[in-house]
XYZ file of C-alpha atoms in Angstrom:
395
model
C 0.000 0.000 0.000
C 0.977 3.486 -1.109
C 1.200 5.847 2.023
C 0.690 9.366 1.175
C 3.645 12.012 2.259
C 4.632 12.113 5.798
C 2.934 9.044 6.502
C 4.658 5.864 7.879
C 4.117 2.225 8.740
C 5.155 1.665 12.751
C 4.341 -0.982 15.329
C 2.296 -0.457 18.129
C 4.941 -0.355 20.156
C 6.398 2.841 19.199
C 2.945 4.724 20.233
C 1.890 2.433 23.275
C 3.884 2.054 26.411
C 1.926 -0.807 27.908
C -0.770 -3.069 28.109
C -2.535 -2.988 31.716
C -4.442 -5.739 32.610
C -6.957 -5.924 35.669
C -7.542 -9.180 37.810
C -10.557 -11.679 38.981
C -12.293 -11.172 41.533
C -15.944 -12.785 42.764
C -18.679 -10.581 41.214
C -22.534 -10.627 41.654
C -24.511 -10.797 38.805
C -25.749 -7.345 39.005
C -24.761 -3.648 37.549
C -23.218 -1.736 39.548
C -26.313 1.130 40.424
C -24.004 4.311 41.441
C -20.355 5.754 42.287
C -20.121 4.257 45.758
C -20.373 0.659 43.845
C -17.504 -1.418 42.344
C -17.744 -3.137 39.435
C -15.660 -5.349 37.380
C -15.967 -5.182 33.286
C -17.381 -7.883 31.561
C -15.424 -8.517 28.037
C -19.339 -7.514 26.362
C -18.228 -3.848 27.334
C -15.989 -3.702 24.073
C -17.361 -6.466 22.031
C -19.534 -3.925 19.308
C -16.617 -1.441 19.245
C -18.110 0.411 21.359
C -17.364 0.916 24.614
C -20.417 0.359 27.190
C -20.169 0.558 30.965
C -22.709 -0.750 31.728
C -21.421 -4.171 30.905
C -20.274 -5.099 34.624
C -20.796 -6.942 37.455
C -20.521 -5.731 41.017
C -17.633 -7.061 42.823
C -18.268 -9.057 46.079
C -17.629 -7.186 49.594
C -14.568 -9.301 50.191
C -12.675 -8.889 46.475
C -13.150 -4.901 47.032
C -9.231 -4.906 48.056
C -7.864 -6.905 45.040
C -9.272 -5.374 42.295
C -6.660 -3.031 40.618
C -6.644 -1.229 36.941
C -9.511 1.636 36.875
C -11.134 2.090 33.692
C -9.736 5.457 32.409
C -10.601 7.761 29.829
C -8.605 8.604 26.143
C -7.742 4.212 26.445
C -8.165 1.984 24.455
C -9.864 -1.530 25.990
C -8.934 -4.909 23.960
C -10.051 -8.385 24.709
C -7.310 -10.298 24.768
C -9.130 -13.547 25.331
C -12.501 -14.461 23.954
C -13.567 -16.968 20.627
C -11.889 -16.786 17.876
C -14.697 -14.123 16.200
C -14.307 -12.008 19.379
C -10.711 -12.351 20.611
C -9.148 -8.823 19.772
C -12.732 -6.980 20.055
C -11.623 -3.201 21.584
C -13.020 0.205 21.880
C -12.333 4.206 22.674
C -13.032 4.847 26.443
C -13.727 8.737 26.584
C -13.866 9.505 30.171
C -12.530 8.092 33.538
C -14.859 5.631 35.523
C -13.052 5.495 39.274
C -15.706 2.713 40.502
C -15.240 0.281 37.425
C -11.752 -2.274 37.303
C -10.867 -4.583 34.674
C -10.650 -8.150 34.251
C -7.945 -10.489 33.869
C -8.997 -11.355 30.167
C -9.168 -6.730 28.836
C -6.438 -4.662 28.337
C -6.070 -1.132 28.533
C -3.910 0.315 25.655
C -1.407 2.991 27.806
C 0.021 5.383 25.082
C 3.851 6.127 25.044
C 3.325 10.348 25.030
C 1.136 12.797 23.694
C 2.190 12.222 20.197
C -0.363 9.538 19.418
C -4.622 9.959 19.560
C -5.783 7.599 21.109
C -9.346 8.280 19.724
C -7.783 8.314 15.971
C -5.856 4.817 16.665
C -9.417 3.244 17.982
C -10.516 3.372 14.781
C -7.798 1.719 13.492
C -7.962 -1.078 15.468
C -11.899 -0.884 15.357
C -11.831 -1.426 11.277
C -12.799 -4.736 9.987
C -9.189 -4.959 8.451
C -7.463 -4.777 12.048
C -10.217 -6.325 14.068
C -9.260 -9.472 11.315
C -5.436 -9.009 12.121
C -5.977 -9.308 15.811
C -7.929 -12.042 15.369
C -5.094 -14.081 13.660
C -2.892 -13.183 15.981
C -4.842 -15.227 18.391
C -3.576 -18.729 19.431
C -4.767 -21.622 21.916
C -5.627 -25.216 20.867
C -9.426 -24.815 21.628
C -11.899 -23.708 19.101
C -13.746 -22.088 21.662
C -11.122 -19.821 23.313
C -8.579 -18.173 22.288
C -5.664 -15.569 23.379
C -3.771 -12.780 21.796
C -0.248 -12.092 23.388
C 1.368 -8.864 24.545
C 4.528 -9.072 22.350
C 2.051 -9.907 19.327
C -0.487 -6.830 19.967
C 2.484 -4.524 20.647
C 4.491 -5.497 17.077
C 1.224 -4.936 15.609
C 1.739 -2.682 12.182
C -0.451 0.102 11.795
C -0.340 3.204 9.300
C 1.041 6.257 11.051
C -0.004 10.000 9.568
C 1.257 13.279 11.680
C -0.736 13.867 14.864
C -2.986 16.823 13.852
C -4.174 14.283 10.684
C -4.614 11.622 13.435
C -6.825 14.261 15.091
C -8.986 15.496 12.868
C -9.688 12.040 11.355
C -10.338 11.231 14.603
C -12.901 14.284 14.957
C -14.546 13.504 11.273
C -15.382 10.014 11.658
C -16.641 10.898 15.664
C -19.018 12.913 13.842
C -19.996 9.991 12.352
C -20.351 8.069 15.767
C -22.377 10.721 17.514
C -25.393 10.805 14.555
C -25.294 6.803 14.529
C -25.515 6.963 18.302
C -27.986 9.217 18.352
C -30.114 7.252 16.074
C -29.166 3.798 17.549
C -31.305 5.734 20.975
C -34.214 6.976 18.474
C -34.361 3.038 17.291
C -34.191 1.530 20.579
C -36.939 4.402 22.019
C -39.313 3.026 19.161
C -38.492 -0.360 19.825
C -39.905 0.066 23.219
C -42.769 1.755 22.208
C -43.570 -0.712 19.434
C -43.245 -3.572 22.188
C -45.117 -1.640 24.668
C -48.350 -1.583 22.013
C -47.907 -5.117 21.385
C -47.936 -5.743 25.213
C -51.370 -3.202 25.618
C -53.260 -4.385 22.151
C -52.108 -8.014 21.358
C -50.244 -9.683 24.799
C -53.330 -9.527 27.023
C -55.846 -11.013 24.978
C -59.375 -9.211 25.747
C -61.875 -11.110 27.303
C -64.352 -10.179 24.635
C -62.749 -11.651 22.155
C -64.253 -15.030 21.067
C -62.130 -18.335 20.939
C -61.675 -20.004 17.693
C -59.805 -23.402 16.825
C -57.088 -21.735 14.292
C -58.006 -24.896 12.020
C -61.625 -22.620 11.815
C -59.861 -19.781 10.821
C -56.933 -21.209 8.855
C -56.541 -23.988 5.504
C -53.653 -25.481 4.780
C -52.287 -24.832 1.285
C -50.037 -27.813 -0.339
C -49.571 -26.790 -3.622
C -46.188 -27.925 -5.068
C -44.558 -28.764 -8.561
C -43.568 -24.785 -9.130
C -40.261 -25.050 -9.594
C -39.803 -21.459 -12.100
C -41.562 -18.830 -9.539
C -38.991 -17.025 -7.215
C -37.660 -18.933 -4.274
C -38.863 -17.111 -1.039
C -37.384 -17.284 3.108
C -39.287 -17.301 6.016
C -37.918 -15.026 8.721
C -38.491 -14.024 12.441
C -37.796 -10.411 11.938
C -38.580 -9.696 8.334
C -41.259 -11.614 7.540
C -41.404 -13.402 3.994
C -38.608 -12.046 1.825
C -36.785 -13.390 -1.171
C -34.168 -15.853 -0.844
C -31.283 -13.810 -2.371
C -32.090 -11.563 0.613
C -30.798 -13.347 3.103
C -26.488 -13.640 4.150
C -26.337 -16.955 4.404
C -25.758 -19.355 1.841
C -28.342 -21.212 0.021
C -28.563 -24.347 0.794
C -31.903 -25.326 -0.654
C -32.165 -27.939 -2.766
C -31.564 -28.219 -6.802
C -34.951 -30.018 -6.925
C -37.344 -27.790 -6.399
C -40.563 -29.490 -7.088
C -41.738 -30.465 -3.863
C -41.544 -26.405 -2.637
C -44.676 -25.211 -1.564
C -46.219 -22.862 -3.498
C -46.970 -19.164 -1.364
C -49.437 -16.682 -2.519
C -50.310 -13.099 -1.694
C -51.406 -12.806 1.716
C -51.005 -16.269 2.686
C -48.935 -16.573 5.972
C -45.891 -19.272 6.116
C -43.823 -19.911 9.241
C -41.427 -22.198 9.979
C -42.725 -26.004 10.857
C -39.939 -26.609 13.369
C -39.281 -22.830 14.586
C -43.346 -21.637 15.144
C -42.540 -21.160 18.840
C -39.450 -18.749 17.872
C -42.014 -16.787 16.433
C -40.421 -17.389 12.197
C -43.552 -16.843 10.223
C -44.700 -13.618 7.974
C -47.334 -12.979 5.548
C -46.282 -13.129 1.754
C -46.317 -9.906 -0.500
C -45.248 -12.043 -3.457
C -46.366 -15.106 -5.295
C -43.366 -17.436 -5.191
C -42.395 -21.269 -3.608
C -40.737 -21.947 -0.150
C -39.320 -24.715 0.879
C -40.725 -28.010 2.498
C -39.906 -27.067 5.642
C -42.517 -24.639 6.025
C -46.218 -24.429 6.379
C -48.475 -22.605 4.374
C -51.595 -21.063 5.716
C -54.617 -19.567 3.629
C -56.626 -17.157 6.276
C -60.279 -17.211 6.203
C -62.141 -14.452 4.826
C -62.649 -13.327 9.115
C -58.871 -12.875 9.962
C -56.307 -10.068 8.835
C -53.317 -11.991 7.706
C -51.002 -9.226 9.149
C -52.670 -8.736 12.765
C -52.150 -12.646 12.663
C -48.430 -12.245 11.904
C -48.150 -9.748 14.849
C -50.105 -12.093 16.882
C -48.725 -15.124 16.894
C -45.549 -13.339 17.459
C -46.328 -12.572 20.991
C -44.726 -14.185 23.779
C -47.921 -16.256 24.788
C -49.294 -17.160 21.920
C -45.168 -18.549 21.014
C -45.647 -20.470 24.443
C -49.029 -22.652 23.058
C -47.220 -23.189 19.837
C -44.671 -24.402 21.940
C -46.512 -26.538 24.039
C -48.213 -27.869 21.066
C -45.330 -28.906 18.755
C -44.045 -32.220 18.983
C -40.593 -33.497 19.704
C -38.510 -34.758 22.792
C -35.718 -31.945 22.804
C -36.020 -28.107 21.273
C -33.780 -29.014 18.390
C -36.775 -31.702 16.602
C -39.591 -29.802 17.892
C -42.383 -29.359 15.227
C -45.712 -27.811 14.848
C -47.477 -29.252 11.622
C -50.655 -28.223 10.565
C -52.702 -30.961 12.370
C -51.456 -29.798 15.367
C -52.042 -26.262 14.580
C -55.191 -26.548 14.155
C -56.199 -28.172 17.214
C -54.962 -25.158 19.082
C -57.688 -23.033 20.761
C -56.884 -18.860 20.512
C -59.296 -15.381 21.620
C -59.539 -13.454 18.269
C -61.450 -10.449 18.075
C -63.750 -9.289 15.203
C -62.074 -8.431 11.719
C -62.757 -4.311 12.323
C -60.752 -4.788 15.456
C -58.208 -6.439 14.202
C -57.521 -4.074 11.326
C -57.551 -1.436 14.040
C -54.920 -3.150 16.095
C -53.328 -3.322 12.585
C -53.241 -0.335 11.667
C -51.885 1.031 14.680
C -48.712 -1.574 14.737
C -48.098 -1.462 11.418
C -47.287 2.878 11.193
C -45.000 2.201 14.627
C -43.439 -0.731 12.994
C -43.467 0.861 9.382
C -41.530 3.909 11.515
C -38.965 1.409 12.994
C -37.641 0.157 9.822
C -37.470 3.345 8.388
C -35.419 3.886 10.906
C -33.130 1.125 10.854
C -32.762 1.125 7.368
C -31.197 4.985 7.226
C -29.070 3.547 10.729
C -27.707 0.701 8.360
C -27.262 3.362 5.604
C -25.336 5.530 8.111
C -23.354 2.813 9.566
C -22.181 1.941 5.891
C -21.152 5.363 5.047
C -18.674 5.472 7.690
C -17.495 1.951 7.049
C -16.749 3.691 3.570
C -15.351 6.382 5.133
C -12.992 4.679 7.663
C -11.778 3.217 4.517
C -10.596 5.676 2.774
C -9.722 8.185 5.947
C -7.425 5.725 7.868
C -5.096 4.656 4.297
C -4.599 8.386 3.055
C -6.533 7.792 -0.152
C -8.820 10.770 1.136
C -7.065 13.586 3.232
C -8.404 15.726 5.532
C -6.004 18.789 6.168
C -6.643 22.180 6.591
């Protein structure tokens, strides 16, 4: 890599002095609630790359005297010792916290002088090129577990531009941070206040509402033999959505004709993962695969209050109850079974009221988390280009 003028490749070691580890000690498994409290990290405080104090555990009466390393501001905190996707996890700490110690298994990152910001180098070591470096640097025989030494983290190569460049990278992309943040609040406020609706309008099912077998109010549909309409996913959080959606890889099968075929408005879900709540209602004509059941909703029921209903903590609990299978892993709830189960619904005008009313705050949500994604990509983008020199920001 090309390193633009009065930039330089150094290890770690020229820019940090030390590595400070904290101890064990016997912790409750509580937060710490003020000042006067103790607390010892836990290694989730750094493992989004970002740092989060209220990730602890209060330390025990006795282990008061033992614990040693504060958490102090303009540090960096690294895992040394996590899994192998983990190990190597760090993030900025802006401010001192006097009450809060590490653990045996974080580091804080002690810089040599005042020639290095500490801020700028947490993104360094917070891009997805370094947080892969650290992770090879990682050793130990179990797959599980894994350790990064202090003589590996400290010869650690890392780009070096002049400190006011370090600094107002460092401000630029913590411009970033502070409008993700801020939305990252927004999105967890309307998360709240989407799960508080469901809790008032869907969790505690009105008395009123009359009690149907869902085999009354549902059909099964079986059609198969489809093989050239567009293969669809069933998914917990987004519903139905097409297959080349999803991140994983697709592993369905080359023979497609015994996928069920999925119209508009039916509702699939999931035969062995009902009581995880994996079901939606289809937009799209298209085939799923065997896996899943199809269901055709009577002409009395709102396929999308249904979604959000059997979605609910509850109503997961009968579906539950009523699959079949000796362990979680081979539990299944096939249509027979479904329709045995007994649920309150209330008339169709109320539920396309409840509808109506979940679907703006959840219509609002995604919205939202779709311009957080967008945000969070820009400054992957940005980190990019900022940290190599290809784009300069001097004054």
């Amino acid at each position: 890599m090309k390193l633009p003028d009065r930039w330089h490749i150094i290890p770690l070691n020229q820019v940090i002095r030390t590595l400070q580890a904290g101890v064990s000690v016997n912790s409750l498994d509580e937060e710490v609630q003020d000042l006067k409290q103790i607390g010892i990290l836990k290694t989730s405080s750094v493992t989004t790359g970002r740092f989060d104090p209220r990730e602890n555990k209060m330390v025990v009466q006795k282990d008061i005297c033992r614990v040693k390393t504060p958490v102090q501001g303009d540090r960096i905190i690294l895992s040394r010792m996590n899994t192998p996707c983990l190990v190597g996890a760090n993030a900025y700490v802006p401010q001192d916290y006097p009450n809060l110690f590490l653990p045996d298994r974080l580091w804080s990152l002690e810089p040599q002088g005042d020639f290095i910001c500490m801020h700028w180098l947490s993104f360094v070591l917070g891009s997805s090129e370094y947080r892969q470096k650290l992770s090879e640097l990682a050793t130990g025989t179990s797959n599980s577990m894994k350790n990064i030494s202090k003589d590996a983290v400290m010869a650690l190569e890392i780009p070096y531009p002049p400190l006011p460049e370090q600094r107002r990278i460092a401000e630029f992309l913590g411009t970033w941070d502070e409008a993700i943040e801020k939305l990252e609040r927004l999105v967890e406020a309307k998360e709240k206040r989407l799960d508080g609706l469901v809790q008032t309008l869907l969790a505690n099912t009105k008395k009123h509402w009359s009690v149907f077998r869902l085999g009354e109010l549902f059909r099964e549909r079986a059609e198969t033999n489809c093989p050239s309409l567009e293969l669809l996913a069933i998914t917990r959080d987004r519903g139905v959505i097409r297959r080349s959606e999803l991140d994983k890889v697709d592993s369905s099968s080359e023979d497609k004709s015994k996928y069920r075929r999925i119209y508009p408005g039916d509702i699939g879900y999931n035969t062995m993962r009902m009581w995880q709540g994996v079901c939606g209602v289809s937009y799209s004509e298209g085939i799923v695969s065997p896996a899943y059941t199809i269901l055709i909703p009577e002409k009395n029921v709102n396929a999308t209050f249904a979604e959000f209903y059997f979605k609910t903590p509850h109503v997961i609990d009968i579906f539950k109850r009523h699959s079949q299978g000796l362990v979680d892993d081979t539990l299944n709830l096939k249509y027979h079974h479904f329709a045995k189960i007994k649920l309150p619904f209330p008339e169709l005008a109320k539920q396309i009221e409840i509808t109506e009313i979940l679907s703006t705050a959840q219509s609002e949500l995604r919205l939202l988390k779709k311009e957080l994604a967008a945000l969070q990509k820009q400054k992957r983008g940005l980190m990019q280009k900022l940290l190599t020199g290809t784009w300069r920001v001097l004054r």
